[in-house]
XYZ file of C-alpha atoms in Angstrom:
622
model
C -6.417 -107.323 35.786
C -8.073 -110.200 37.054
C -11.615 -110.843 35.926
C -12.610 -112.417 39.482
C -14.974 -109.368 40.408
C -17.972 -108.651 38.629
C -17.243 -105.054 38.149
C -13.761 -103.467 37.811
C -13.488 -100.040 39.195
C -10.728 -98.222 37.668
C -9.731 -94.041 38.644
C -8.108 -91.860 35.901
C -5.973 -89.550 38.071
C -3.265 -87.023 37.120
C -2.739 -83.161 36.882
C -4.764 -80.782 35.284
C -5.050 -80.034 31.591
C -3.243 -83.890 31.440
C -6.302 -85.566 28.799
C -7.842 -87.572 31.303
C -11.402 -86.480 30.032
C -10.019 -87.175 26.608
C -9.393 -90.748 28.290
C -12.398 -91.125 29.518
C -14.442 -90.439 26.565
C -12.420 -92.503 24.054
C -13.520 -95.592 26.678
C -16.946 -95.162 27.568
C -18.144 -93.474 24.713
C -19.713 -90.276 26.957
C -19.879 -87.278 25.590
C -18.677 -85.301 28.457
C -17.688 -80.988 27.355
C -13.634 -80.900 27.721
C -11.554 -77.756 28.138
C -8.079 -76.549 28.515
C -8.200 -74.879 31.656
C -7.637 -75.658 34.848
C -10.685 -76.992 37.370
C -12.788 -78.053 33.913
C -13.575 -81.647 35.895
C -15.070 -80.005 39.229
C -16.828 -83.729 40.243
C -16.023 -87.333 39.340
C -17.676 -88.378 36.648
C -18.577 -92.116 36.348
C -18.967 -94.286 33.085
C -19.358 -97.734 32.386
C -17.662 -99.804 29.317
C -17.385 -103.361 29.002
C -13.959 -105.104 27.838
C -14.153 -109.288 27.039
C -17.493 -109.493 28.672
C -15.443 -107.965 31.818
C -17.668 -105.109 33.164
C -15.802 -101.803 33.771
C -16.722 -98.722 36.051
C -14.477 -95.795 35.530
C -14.406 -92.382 37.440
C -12.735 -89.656 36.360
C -11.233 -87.473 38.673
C -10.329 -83.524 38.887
C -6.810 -82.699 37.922
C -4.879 -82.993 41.064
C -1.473 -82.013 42.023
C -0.727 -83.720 45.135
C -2.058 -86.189 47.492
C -2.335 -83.715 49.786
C -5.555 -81.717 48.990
C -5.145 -78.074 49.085
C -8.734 -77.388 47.344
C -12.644 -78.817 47.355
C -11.807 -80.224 44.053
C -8.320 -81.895 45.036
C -10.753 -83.076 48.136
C -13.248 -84.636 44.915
C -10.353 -86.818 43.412
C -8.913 -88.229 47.028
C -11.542 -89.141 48.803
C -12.030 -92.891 46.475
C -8.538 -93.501 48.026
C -9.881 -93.980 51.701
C -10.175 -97.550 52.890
C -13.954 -97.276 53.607
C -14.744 -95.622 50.555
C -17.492 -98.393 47.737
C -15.433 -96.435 45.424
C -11.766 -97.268 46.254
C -10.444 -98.189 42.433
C -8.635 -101.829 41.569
C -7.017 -100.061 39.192
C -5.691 -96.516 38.690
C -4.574 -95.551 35.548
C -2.517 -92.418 35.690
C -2.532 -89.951 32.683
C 0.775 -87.715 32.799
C 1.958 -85.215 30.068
C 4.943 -86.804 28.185
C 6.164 -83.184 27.871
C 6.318 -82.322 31.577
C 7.098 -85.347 33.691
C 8.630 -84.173 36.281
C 6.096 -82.151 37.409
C 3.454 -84.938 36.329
C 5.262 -87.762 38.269
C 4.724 -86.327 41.807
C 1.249 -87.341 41.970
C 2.155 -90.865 39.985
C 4.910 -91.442 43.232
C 2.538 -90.644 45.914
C -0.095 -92.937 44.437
C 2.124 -95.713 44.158
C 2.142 -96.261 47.568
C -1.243 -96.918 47.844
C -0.741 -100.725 47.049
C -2.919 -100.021 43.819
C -2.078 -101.156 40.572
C -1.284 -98.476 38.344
C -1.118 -97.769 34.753
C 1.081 -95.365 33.654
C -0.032 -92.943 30.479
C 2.488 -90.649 28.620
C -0.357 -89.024 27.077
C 0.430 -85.860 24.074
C 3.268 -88.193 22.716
C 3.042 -86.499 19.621
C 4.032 -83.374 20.722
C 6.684 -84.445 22.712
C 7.945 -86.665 19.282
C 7.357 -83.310 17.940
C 9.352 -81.399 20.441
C 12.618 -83.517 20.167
C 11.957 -85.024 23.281
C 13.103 -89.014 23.608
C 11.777 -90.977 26.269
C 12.718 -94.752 26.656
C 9.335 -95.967 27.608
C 10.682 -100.231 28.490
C 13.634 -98.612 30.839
C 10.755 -96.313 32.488
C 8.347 -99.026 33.011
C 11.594 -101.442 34.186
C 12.346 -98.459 36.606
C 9.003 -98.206 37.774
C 7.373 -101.446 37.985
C 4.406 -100.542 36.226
C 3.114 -101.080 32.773
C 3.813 -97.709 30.575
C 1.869 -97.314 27.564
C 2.110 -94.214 25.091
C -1.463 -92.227 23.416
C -3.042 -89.050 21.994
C -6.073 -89.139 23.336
C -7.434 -86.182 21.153
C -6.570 -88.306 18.301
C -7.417 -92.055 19.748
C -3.592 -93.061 19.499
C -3.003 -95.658 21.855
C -6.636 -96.453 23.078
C -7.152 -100.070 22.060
C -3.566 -100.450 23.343
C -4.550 -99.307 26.366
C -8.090 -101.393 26.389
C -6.227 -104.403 25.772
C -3.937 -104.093 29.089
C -6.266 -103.605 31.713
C -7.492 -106.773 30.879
C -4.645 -108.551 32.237
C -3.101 -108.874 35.345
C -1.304 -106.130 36.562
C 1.269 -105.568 39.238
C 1.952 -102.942 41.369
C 4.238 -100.278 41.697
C 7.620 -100.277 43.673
C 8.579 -96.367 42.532
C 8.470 -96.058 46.630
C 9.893 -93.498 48.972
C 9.609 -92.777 52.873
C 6.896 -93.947 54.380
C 6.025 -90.645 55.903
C 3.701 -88.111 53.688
C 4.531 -84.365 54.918
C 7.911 -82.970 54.585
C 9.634 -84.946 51.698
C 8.444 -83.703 48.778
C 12.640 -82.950 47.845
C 13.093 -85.672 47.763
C 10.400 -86.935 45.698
C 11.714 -84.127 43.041
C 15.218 -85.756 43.539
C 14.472 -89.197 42.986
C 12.164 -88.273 39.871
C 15.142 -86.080 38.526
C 17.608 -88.873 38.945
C 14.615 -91.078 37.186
C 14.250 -89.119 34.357
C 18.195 -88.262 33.891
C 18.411 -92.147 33.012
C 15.066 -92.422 30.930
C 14.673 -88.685 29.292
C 16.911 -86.918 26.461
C 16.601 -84.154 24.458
C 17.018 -84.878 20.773
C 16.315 -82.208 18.989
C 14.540 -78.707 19.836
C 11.797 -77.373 18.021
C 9.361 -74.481 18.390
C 5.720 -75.449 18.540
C 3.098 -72.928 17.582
C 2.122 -72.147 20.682
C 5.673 -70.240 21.445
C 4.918 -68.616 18.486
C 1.812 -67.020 19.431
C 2.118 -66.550 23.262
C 4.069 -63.619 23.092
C 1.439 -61.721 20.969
C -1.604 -63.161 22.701
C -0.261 -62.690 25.931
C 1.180 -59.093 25.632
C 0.614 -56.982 28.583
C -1.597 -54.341 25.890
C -1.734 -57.006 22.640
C -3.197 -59.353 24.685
C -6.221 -57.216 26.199
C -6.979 -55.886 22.616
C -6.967 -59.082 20.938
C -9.021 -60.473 23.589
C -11.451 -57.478 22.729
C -11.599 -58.233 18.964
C -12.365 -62.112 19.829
C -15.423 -60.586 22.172
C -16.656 -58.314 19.444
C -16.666 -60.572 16.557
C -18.578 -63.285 18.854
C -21.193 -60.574 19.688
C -21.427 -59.002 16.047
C -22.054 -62.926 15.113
C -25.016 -63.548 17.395
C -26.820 -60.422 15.869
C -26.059 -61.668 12.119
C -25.949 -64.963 12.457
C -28.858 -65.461 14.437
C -30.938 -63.359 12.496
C -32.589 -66.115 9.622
C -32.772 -68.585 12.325
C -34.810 -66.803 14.842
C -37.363 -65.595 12.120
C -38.356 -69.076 11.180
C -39.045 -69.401 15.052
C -41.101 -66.723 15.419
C -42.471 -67.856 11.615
C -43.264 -70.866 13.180
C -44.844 -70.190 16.769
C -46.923 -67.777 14.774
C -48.399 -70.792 12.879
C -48.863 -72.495 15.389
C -51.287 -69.646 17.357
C -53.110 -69.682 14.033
C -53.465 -73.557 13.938
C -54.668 -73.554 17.101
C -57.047 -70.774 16.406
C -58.830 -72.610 13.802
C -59.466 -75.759 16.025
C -62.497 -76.511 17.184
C -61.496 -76.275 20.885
C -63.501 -73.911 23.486
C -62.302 -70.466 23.236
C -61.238 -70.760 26.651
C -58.841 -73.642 25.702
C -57.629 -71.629 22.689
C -57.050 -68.614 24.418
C -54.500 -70.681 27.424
C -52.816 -72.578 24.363
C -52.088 -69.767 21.648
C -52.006 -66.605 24.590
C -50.515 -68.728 27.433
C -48.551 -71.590 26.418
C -46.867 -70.464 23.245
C -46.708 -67.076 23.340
C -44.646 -67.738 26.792
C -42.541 -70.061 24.841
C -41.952 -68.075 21.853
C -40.952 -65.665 23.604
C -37.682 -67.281 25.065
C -36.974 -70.107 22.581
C -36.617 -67.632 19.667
C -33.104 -66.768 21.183
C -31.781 -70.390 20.823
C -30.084 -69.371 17.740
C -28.371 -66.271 19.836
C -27.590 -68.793 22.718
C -26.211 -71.556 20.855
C -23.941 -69.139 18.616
C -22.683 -67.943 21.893
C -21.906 -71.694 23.580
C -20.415 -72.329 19.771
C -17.853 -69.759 20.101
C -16.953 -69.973 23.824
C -16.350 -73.992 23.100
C -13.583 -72.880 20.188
C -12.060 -70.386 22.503
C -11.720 -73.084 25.174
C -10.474 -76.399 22.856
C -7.986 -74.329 21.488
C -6.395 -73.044 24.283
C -7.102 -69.454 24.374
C -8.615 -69.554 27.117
C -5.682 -69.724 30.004
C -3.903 -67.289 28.374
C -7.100 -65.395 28.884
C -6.570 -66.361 32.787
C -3.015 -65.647 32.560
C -3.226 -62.146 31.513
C -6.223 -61.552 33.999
C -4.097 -62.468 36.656
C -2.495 -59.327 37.048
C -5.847 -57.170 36.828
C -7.456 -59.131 39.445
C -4.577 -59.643 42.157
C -5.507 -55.502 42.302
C -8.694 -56.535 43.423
C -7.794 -59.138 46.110
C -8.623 -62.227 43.728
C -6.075 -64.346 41.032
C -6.127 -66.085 38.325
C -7.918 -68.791 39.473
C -11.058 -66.748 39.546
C -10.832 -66.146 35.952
C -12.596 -69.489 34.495
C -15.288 -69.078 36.901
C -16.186 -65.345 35.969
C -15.603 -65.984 32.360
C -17.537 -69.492 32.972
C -20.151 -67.426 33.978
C -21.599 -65.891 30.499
C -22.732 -69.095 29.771
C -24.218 -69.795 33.156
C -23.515 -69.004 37.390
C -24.265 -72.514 38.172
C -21.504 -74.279 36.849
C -19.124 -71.630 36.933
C -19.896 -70.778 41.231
C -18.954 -75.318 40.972
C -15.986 -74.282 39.380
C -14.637 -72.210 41.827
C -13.201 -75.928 44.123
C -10.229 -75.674 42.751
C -9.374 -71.593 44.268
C -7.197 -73.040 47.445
C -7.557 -69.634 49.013
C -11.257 -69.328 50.836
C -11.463 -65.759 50.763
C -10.949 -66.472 47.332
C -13.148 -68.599 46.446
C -15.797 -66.634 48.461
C -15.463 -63.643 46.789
C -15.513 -65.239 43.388
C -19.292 -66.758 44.288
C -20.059 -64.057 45.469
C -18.974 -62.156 42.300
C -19.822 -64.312 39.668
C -23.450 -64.045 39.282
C -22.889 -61.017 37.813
C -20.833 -61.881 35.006
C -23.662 -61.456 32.272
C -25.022 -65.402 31.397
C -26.492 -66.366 28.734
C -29.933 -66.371 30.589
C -29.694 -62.772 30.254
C -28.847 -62.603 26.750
C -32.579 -63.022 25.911
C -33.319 -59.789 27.947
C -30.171 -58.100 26.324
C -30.953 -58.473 22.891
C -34.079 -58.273 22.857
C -34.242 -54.604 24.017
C -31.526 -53.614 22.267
C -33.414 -54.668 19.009
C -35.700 -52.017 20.208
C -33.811 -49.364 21.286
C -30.601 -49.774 19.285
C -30.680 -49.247 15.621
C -28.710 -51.640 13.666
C -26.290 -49.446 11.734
C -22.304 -50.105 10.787
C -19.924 -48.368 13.236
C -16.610 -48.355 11.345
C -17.965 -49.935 8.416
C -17.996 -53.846 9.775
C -19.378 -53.859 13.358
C -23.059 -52.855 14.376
C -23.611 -50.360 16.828
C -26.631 -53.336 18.961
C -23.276 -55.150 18.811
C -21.393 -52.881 20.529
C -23.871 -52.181 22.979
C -24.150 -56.041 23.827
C -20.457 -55.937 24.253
C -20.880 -52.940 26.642
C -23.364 -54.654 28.953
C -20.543 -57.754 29.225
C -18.029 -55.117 30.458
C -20.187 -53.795 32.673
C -21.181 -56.857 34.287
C -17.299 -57.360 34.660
C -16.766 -54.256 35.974
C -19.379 -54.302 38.544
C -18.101 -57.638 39.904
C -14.107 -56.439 39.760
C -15.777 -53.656 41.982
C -17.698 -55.778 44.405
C -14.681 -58.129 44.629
C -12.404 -55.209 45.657
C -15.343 -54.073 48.098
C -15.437 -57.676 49.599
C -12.116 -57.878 50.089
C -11.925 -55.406 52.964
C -15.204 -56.857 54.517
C -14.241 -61.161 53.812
C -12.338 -61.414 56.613
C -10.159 -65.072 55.582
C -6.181 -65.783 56.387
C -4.720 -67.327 53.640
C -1.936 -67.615 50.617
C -2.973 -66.051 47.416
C -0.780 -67.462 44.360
C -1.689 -68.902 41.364
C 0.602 -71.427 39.107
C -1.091 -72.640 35.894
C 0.990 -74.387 32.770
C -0.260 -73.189 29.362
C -1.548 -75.671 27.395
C -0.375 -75.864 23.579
C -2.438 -75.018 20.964
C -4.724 -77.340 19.552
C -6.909 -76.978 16.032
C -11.055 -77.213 17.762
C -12.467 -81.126 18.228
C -15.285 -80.250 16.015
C -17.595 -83.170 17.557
C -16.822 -82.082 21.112
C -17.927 -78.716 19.832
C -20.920 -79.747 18.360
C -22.130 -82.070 20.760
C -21.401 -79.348 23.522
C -23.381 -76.907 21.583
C -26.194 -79.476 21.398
C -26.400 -80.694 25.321
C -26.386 -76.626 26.564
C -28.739 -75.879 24.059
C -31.112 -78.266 24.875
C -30.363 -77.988 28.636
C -31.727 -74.332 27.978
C -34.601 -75.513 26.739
C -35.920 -78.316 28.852
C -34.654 -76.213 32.544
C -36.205 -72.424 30.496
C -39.069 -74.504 29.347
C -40.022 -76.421 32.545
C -40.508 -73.011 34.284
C -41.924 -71.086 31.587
C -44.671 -73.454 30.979
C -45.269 -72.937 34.723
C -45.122 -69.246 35.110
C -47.152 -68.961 31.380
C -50.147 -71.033 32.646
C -50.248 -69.009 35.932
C -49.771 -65.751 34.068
C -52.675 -66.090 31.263
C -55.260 -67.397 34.893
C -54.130 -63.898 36.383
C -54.097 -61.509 33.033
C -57.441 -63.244 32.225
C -59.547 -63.106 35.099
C -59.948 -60.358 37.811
C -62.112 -59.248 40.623
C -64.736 -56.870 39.784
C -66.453 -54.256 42.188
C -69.003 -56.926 43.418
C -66.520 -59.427 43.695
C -67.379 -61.623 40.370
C -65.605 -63.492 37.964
C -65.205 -61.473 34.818
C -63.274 -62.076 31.101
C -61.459 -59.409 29.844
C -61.454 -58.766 25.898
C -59.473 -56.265 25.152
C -56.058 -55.698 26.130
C -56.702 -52.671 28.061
C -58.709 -54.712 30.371
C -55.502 -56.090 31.613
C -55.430 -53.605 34.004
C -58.561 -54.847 36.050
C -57.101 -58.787 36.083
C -55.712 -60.198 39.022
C -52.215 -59.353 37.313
C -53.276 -55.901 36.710
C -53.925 -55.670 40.272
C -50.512 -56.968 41.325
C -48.623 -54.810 38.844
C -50.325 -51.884 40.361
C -49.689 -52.719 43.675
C -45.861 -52.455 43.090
C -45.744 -49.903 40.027
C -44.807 -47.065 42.746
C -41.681 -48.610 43.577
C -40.470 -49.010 40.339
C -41.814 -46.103 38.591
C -38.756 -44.122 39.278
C -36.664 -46.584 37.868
C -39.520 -45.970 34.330
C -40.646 -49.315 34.694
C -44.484 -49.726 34.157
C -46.882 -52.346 35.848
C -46.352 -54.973 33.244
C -42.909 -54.433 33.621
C -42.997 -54.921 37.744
C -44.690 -58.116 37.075
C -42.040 -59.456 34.613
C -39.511 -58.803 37.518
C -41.169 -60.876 39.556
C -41.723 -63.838 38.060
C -38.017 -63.597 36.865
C -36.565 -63.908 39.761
C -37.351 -68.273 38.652
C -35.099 -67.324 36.064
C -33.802 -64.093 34.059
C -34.907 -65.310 31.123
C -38.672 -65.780 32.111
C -39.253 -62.408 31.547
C -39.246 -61.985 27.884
C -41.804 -64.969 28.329
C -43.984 -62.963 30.747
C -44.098 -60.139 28.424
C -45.120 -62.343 25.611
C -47.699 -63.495 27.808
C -49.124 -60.373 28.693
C -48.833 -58.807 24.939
C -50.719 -61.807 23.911
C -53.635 -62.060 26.420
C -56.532 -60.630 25.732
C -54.836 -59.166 21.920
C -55.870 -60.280 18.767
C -52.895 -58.909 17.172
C -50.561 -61.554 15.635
C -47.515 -59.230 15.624
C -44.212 -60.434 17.228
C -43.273 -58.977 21.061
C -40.565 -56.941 19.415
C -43.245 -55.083 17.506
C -45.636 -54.636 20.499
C -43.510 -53.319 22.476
C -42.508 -50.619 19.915
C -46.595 -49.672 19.529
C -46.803 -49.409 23.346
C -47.437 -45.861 24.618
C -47.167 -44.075 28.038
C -49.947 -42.032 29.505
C -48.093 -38.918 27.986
C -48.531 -40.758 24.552
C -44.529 -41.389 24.122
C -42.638 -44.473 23.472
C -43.519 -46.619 26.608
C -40.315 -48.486 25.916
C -37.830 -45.698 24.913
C -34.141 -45.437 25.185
C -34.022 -44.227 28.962
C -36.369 -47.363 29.849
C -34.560 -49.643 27.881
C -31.165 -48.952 29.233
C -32.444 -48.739 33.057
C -33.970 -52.303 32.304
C -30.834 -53.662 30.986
C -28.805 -52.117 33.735
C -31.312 -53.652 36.299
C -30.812 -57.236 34.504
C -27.030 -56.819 34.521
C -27.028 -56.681 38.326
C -29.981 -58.318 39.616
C -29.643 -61.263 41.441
C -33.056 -62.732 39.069
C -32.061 -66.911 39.611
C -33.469 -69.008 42.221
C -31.463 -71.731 41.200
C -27.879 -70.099 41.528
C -28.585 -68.967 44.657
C -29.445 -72.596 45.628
C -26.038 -73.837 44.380
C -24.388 -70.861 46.928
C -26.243 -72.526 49.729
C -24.887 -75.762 49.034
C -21.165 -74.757 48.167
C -21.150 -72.316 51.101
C -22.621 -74.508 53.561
C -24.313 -71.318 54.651
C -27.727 -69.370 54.297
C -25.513 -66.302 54.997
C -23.844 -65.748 52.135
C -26.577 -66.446 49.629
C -28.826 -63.449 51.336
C -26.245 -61.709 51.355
C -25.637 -61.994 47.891
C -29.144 -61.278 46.897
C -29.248 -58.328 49.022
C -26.081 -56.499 47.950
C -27.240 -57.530 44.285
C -30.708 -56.386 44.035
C -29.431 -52.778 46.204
C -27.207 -52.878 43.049
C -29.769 -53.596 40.643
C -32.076 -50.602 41.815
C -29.706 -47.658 42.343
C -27.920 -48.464 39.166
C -31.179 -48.411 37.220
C -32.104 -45.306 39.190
C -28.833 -43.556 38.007
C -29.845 -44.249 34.348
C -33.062 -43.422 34.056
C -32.489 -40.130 35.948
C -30.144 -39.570 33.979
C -31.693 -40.290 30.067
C -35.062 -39.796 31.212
């Protein structure tokens, strides 16, 4: 490449699941998460690397199929290709799969006729060395006209290889064909056939593990059950994993009320530090270890592999509900958060589709709402072995995942008579092989969505903290003063006590109390805000240095029973596994819609959920 431009911008292009991510990390250094499914890259992501004091911008595109954009994602990767675009590359460098050319070379001949210099990249060579498969790599790149290089990105096989050519000149290809786009892609097929009959031979044939394993993991009944087990082990490990962890938290927060008790700062100070503050942050950061544990498990499930067959074998289940297998990654993307996973859904070609999935999605249960989960479970769920090696809270987490899955398989079929769209429905997706986890990408995954918790929870809980402990603390009296409550029973007469009030009727049917009602509220900034509003409001006004968990347990009705028994519990689970309680996802349907429509609607249709199904239960247990 010549080094007459100050900055060389270079596009990774190719199919999906081909390693361009892999690519891309192994040259700029970013971290960026990686996964074998399908519509992982939803946006070009840009780095920066320097090669010979030559200055290098590279994007990384989705994993397209054609030059002819069927999807909002495909749309993503082709629009640096227009003329007018600051971002049309000097240099593409297309990553293929050595063990699926054919396929992989469609893209490679449309893109050569963009008058771009290209780099071709037979990445997974080890697997197709593995495989028997023998490609002449100097009679391709003769046949081609471009320069052909071999790699394993997972490993870093072929990197500095790679490094060192697109520092020299390159030329472009001449693998050309009609000069018309629509109708010839035959031919294409044809000439890459003939291509490959000349360049491609198979040696030898030998099973990989994967064609071992797919026929157990995808088994129309194996499959389901395995899938199952893998659910229930992850849930049985944030429980007993998480356990240590989260007690030094709450060991810790709890010593840091007391430090800040023994300051010499006004009592008013003290109070909005040790009540407000941390007690509204204890509250949520205690379930890092539950959160992280979850994110560490979902990561394995995805480096490996598993998780396409997972979409493979959902396929059938949801094509009964008017969606396919496309929707899969999105739901499933979904228990760690809607916001990503609602992005995810560019690459669904169908727009009813893709519609219904957003509008489904949400309430696939996100980690947000594990906080809620397991916290009430702790109190309402006693910890005992079912079967001698799974707990019965558990269980009970695992039941409020299938319900959340349930519920949106159910509004998805309901949608699909009222989404009125014209469209094909298919969905083709090659299994990836197997792959032992990247244990760095794990880790460092792990890290970045644990601390995104944090800093996006923490932003809005030191918000709604500092507002709750003004409102729990101060209140209107009968002659309109200013007064300090001092005992937690004066929480009733604050301006929160007020506001709870106003709305308890509404939700007393559902056995939800004022403090309860307010919780709800200020959730709806984010699910998880409302085990920090109940910390709050346990902790105003209380001397007691007991966790939430406990407080809770103490709390009594006006009848003098559990205020937080199994009948309450449940309805406030069931309420959280429906409830449309995040601002931000709803702002992320606005802009993927392009509509104000179909985020109201969404919130309407899941709140009406929310409430009758909480209804149902308490009328029910109560």
């Amino acid at each position: 490449m010549s080094n007459t431009k100050s900055e060389i911008i270079v596009a990774l292009c190719g199919n999906p699941n081909c390693g361009k991510s892999s690519i891309f990390n192994r040259l700029t250094g970013l971290n960026q998460k990686i996964t074998n499914v399908p519509g992982t890259t939803i946006e070009r992501k840009t780095g920066k690397f320097t090669l010979q004091n030559q200055k290098f911008r590279l994007i990384d595109t989705p994993g397209t199929y054609s030059i002819d954009p069927k999807s909002r994602d495909e749309e993503e990767a082709l629009e640096i290709f227009n003329e007018q675009s600051d971002e049309r590359p000097d240099l593409i460098v297309y990553v293929a799969d050595a063990n699926n050319l054919k396929r992989n070379l469609l893209f490679f001949s449309q893109l050569s006729e963009l008058k771009i210099p290209i780099i071709l990249l037979l990445n997974m060579w080890d697997v197709a060395v593995f495989k028997g498969i023998d490609i002449d790599v100097e009679r391709l790149q003769n046949e081609l006209g471009v320069k052909v290089l071999t790699t394993n990105a997972r490993l870093g096989n072929g990197i500095d290889v790679l490094k060192a050519e697109l520092v020299k000149p390159q030329f472009t290809s001449h693998f050309h064909f009609s000069e018309k786009r629509e109708n010839d892609i035959s031919q294409r097929f044809e000439r890459i056939s003939t291509l490959l009959n000349k360049t491609v031979k198979q040696k030898s044939q030998r099973e990989l593990l994967t064609d071992k394993l797919d026929p157990i993991l995808t088994h129309p009944i194996w499959g389901y059950a395995i899938f199952l087990l893998v659910l229930l082990i992850v849930f049985q490990s944030i429980f007993t994993l998480a356990e240590w962890p989260m007690n030094w938290i709450e060991y810790g927060f709890e010593g840091l009320k007391n430090l800040i008790g023994k300051t010499s700062l006004a009592p008013q100070i003290k109070s909005l530090l040790a009540d407000g503050l941390v007690s509204g942050l204890a509250g949520v950061l205690v379930f890092i270890p539950q959160i992280a544990i979850l994110i560490f498990f979902m990561s394995i499930l995805e480096d490996t592999g598993y998780m396409a067959r997972v979409s493979f074998i959902m396929d059938k289940i949801l094509r009964g509900f008017g969606l396919n297998g496309k929707s899969v990654m999105p739901m499933l993307s979904g228990a760690a958060c809607a916001i990503p996973a609602i992005m995810a859904t560019r690459n669904i070609e169908n727009w009813k589709d893709r519609i219904i999935t957003i509008l489904i999605t949400p309430l696939m249960s996100c980690s947000a709402r594990l906080p809620v989960y397991t916290l009430l479970i702790s109190i309402a769920v006693p910890a005992q072995k079912v079967w001698g090696f799974v707990s019965l809270q558990a269980l009970v987490l695992l039941a409020m995942y299938v319900i959340g899955t349930v519920a949106a398989l159910v509004a998805a079929l309901a949608f699909k008579y009222v989404v009125k769209a014209q469209g094909l429905n298919y969905f083709i997706m090659e299994m990836p092989i197997y792959h032992p986890p990247r244990w760095k990408n794990i880790w460092m995954t792990v890290w970045q969505k644990s601390k995104s918790f944090v800093l996006e929870a923490g932003k809005v809980i030191i918000i709604v903290s500092v507002l709750l402990w003004f409102l729990a603390s101060y209140g209107p009296n009968n002659t309109g003063k200013i007064f300090k409550p001092t005992q937690t029973e004066q929480l009733e007469t604050s301006y929160a006590g007020h506001f709870g009030k106003s709305i308890e009727p509404a939700i007393e049917p559902l056995g939800f109390n004022w403090k309860i009602g307010i919780a709800l509220i200020t959730s709806i900034a984010a699910r998880e805000v409302f085990v920090g509003t109940m910390s709050t409001i346990y902790s105003v006004g209380s001397d007691d240095e007991t966790t939430l968990k406990q407080k809770l347990l103490a709390e009594k009705n006006e009848a003098g029973k559990p205020a937080y028994g199994l009948a309450t519990v449940f309805s406030l689970m069931i309420f959280y596994a429906f409830a449309m309680q995040c601002i931000s996802t709803l702002a992320v349907v606005y802009k993927e819609t392009k509509s104000l429509k179909w985020p109201i609607i969404q919130f309407a249709y899941m709140t009406g959920l929310a409430y009758l199904g909480s209804l149902v239960v308490f009328q029910i247990w109560g």
